[in-house]
Short mmCIF file of C-alpha atoms in Angstrom, two decimals:
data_model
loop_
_atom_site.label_atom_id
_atom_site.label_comp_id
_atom_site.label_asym_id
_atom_site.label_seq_id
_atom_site.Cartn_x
_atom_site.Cartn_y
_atom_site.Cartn_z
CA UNK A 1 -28.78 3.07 55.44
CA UNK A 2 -27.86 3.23 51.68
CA UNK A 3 -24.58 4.93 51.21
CA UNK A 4 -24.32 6.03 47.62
CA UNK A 5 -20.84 6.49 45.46
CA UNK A 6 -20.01 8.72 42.85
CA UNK A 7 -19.23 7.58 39.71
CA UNK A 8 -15.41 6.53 38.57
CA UNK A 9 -14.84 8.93 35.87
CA UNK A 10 -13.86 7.26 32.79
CA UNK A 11 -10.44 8.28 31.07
CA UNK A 12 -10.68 5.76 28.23
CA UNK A 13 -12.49 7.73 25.68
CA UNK A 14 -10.74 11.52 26.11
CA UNK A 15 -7.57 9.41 25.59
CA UNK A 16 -9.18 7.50 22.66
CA UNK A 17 -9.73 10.87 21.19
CA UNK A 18 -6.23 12.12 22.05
CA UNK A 19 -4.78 9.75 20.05
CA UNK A 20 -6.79 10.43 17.05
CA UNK A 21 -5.84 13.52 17.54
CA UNK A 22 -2.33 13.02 17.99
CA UNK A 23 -2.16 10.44 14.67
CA UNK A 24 -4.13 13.13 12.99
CA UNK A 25 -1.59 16.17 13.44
CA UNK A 26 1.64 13.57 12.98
CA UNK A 27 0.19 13.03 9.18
CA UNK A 28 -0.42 16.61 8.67
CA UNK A 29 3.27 17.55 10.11
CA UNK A 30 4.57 14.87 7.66
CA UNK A 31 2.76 15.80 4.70
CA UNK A 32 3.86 19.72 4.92
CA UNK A 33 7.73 17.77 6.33
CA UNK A 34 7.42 16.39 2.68
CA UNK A 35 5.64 19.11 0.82
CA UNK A 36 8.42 19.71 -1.64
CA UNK A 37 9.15 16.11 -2.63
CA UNK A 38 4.74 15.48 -2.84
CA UNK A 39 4.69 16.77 -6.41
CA UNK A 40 7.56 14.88 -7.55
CA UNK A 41 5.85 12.13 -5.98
CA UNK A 42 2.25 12.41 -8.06
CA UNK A 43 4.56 12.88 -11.30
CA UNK A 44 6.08 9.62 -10.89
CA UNK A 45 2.93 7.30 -10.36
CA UNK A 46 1.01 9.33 -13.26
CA UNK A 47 4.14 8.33 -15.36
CA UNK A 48 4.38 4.91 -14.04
CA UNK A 49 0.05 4.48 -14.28
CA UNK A 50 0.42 5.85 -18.05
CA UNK A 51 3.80 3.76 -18.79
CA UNK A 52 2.33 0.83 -17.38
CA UNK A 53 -0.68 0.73 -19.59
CA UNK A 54 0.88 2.00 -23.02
CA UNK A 55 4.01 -0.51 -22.26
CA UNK A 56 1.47 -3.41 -22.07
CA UNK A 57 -0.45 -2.14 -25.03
CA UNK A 58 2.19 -1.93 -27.47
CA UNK A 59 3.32 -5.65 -25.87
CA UNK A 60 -0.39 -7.49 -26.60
CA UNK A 61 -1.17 -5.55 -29.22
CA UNK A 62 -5.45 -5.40 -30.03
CA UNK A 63 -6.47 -7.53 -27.01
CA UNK A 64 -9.51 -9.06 -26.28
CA UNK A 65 -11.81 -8.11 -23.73
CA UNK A 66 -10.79 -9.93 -20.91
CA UNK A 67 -7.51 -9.23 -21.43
CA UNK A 68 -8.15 -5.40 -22.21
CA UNK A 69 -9.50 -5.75 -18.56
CA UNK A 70 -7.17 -7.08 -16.81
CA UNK A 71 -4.61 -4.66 -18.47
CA UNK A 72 -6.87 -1.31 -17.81
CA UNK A 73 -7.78 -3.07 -14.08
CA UNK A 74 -3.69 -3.87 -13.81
CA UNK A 75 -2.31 -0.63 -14.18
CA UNK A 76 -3.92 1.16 -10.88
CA UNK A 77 -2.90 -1.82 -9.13
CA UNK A 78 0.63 -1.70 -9.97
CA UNK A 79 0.39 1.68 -9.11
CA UNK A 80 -1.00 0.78 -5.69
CA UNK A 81 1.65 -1.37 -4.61
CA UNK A 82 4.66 -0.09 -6.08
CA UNK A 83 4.03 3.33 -4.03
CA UNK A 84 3.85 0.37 -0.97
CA UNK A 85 6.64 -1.38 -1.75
CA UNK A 86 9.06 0.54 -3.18
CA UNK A 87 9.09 4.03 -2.61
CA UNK A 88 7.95 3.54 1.34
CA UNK A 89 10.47 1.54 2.21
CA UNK A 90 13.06 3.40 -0.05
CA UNK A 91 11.75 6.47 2.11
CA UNK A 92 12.11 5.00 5.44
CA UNK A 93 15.30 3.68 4.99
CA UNK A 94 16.59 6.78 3.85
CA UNK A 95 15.18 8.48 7.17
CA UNK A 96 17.49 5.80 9.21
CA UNK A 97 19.85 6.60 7.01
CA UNK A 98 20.29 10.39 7.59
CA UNK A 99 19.05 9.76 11.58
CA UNK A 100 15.51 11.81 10.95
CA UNK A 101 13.70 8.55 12.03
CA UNK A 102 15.43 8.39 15.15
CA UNK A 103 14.84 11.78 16.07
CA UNK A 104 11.46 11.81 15.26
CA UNK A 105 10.77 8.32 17.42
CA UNK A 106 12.02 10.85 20.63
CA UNK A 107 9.01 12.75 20.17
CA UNK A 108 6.45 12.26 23.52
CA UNK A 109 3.65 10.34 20.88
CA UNK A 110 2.91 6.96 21.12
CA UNK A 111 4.84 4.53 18.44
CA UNK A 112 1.53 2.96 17.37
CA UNK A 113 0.42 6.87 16.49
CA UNK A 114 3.76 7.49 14.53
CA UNK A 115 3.24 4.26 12.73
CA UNK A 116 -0.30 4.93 11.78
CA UNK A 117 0.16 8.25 11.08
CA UNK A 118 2.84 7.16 8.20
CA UNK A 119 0.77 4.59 6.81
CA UNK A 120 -2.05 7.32 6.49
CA UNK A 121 0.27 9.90 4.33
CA UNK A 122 1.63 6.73 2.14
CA UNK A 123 -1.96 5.49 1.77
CA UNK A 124 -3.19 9.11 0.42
CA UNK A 125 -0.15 9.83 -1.57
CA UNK A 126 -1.04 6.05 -3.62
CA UNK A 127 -4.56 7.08 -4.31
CA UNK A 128 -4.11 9.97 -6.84
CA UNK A 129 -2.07 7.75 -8.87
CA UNK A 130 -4.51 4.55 -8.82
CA UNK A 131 -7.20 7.01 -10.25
CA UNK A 132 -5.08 8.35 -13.18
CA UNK A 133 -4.35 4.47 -13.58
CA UNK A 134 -7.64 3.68 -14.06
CA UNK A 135 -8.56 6.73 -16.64
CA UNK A 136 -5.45 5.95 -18.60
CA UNK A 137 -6.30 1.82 -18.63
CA UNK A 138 -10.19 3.09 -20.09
CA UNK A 139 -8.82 5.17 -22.92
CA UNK A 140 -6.14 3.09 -23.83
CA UNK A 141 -7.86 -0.37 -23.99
CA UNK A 142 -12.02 1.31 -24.50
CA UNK A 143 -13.13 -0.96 -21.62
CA UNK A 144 -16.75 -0.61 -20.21
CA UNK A 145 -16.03 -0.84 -16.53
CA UNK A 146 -18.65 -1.79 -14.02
CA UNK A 147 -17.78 0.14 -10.14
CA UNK A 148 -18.69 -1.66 -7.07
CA UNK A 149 -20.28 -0.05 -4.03
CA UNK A 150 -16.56 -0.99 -2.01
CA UNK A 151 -14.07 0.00 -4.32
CA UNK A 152 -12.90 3.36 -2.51
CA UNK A 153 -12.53 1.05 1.00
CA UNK A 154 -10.84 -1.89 -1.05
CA UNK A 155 -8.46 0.73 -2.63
CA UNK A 156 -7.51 2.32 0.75
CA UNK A 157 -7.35 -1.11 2.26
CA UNK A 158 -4.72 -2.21 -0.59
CA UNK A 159 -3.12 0.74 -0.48
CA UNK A 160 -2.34 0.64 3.44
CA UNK A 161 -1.56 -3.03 3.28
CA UNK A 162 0.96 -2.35 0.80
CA UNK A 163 2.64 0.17 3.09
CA UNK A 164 2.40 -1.93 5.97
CA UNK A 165 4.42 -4.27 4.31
CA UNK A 166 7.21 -1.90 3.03
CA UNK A 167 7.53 -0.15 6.09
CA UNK A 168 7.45 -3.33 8.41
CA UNK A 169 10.88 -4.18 5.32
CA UNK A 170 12.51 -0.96 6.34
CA UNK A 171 12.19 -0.89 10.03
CA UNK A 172 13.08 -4.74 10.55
CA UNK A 173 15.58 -4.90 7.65
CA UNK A 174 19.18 -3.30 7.33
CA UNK A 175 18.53 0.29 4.95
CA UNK A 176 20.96 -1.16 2.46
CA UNK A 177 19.64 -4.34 2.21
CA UNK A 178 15.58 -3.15 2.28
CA UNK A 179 16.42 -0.75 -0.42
CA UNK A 180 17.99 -3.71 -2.49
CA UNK A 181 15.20 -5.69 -2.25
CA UNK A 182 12.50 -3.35 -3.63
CA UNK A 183 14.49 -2.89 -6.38
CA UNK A 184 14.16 -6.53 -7.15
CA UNK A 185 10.22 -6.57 -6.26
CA UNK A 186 9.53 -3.67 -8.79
CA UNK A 187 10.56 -6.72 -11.44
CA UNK A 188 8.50 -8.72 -9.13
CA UNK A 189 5.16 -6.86 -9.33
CA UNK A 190 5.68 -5.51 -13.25
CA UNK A 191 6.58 -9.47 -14.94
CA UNK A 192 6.04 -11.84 -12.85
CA UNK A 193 2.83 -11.29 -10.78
CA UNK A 194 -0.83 -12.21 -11.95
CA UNK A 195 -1.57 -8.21 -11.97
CA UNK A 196 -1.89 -7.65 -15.77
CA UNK A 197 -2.69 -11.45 -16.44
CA UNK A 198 -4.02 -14.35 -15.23
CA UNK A 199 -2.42 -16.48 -12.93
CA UNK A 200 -2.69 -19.46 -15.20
CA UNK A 201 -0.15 -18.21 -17.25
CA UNK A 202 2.57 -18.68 -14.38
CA UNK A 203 4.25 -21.49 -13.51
CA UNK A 204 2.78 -24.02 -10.97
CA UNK A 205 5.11 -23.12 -8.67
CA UNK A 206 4.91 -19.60 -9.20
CA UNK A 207 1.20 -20.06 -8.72
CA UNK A 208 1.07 -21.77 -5.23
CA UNK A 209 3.62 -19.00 -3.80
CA UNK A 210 1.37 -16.40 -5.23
CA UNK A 211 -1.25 -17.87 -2.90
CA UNK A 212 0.29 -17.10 0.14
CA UNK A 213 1.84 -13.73 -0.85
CA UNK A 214 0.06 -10.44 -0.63
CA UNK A 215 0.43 -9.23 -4.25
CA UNK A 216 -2.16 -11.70 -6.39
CA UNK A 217 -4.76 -10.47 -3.13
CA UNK A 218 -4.57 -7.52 -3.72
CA UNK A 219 -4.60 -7.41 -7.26
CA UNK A 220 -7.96 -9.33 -6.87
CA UNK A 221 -9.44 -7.10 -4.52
CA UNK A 222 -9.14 -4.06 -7.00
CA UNK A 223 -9.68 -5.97 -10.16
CA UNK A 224 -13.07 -6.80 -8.65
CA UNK A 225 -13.86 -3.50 -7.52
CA UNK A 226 -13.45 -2.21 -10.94
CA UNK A 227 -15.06 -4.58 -12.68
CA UNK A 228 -17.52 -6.35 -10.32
CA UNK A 229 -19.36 -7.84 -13.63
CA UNK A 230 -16.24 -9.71 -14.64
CA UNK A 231 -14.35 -10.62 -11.77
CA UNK A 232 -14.84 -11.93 -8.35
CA UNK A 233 -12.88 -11.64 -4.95
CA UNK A 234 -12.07 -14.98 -3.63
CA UNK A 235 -12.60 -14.61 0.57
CA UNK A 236 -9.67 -17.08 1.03
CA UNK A 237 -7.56 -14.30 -0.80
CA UNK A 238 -8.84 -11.62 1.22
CA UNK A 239 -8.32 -13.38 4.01
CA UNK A 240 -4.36 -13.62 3.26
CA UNK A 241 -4.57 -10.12 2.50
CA UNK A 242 -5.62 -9.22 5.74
CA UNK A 243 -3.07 -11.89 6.90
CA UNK A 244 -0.57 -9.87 5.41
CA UNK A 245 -1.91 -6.36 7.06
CA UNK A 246 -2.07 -7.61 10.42
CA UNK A 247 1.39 -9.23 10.64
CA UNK A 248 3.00 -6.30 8.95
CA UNK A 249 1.61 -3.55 11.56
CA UNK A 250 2.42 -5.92 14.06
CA UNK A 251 5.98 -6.42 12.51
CA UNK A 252 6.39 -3.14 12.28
CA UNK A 253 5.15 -1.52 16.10
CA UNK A 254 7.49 -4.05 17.33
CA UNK A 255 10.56 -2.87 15.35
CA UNK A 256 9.82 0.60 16.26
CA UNK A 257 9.28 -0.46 19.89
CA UNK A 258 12.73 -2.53 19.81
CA UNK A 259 14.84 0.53 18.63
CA UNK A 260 13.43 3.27 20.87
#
């Protein structure tokens, strides 16, 4: 006699989708939570996209065309990981600050879906700026620029790692201290980073740490998306880049999970 079962029903994908769903509406109830301050927000990377590139330009003068490129391809990068590294973790550690990360951290969401959800507003917020970057870099320096098919996911994927990595600063570092340090790494990214220039022009030194921290990456990444005819992405830096993604969401989720 054959006895037949009925199927387990599966939970796994409804609760997939409900945390989508859940990451989803977090982002939109952060975006309208900082609707006033989004405006302001766009202002300052159009000024610091259009800054960047006329600061440079008066510095080098008539460049040549490599150098016109990686000026016009440095901009939108800068752009890209200041938002990251400065004003997220700026952000953040003003929420500790004032206690509206704490409250929000009670809500009945899971932590990874409050973390993502962040990184997703941070990520879009960047993006506007990067493109004004790039317009501004082809009118000041009249460079011919050559797309490739994976910019837009190479853009979002600097852009997130880049918040990663200021928000894993300002959960597992003291407010006072994670706010003092971006204001150090906005010197960091603008002078002494192979963004606007090659790396050859650093230091030895300078050059083998640059190897193992995110910032030459992901300069790299988006230099070669915007001018695939010129420049190449190494995979051992994309590798570190991803390096630096992982351990930084991991960093991150843990803090949050720590200080529930």
């Amino acid at each position: 006699m054959t006895t037949l079962t009925a199927p387990v029903p599966t939970t796994a994908a409804p609760a997939r989708m409900d945390g989508v769903r859940q990451t989803l509406l977090l982002a939109q109830w952060q975006l309208r939570r900082q609707s006033q301050f989004l405006p302001l927000m766009v202002v300052v990377q159009v000024f610091m996209a259009v800054a960047t590139v006329v600061g440079y330009g008066l510095l080098v003068g008539d460049p040549d065309p490599v150098t016109a490129l990686f000026l016009a391809t440095g901009a939108p990068t800068i752009t890209l990981i200041t938002v990251g590294l400065v004003m997220v973790p700026q952000m953040v550690g003003q929420s500790r600050m004032e206690g509206s990360l704490d409250w929000m951290r009670t809500l009945p969401v899971p932590r990874i879906s409050f973390l993502l959800s962040d990184l997703l507003v941070w990520t879009l917020i960047a993006l506007p700026g990067m493109a004004l970057g790039v317009v501004a870099g082809v009118l000041r320096f009249d460079v011919d620029l050559s797309l490739a098919p994976w910019l837009l996911p190479a853009t979002v994927l600097v852009s997130l790692t880049a918040a990663a990595v200021g928000y894993a600063m300002a959960t597992l570092l003291p407010p006072q201290l994670a706010m003092l340090v971006t204001q150090a790494l906005v010197f960091v990214v603008l002078l002494f980073s192979p963004v606007s220039y090659p790396a050859e022009r650093m230091p030895a030194w300078l050059q083998t740490a640059h190897e193992w921290l995110p910032i030459e990456p992901m300069a790299q990444l988006v230099r070669a998306g915007l001018a695939q005819d010129t420049f190449t992405m190494p995979g051992r830096s994309l590798v570190v880049l991803l390096a630096w993604a992982a351990a930084s969401l991991v960093g991150a989720a843990l803090a949050l999970r720590r200080r529930a």
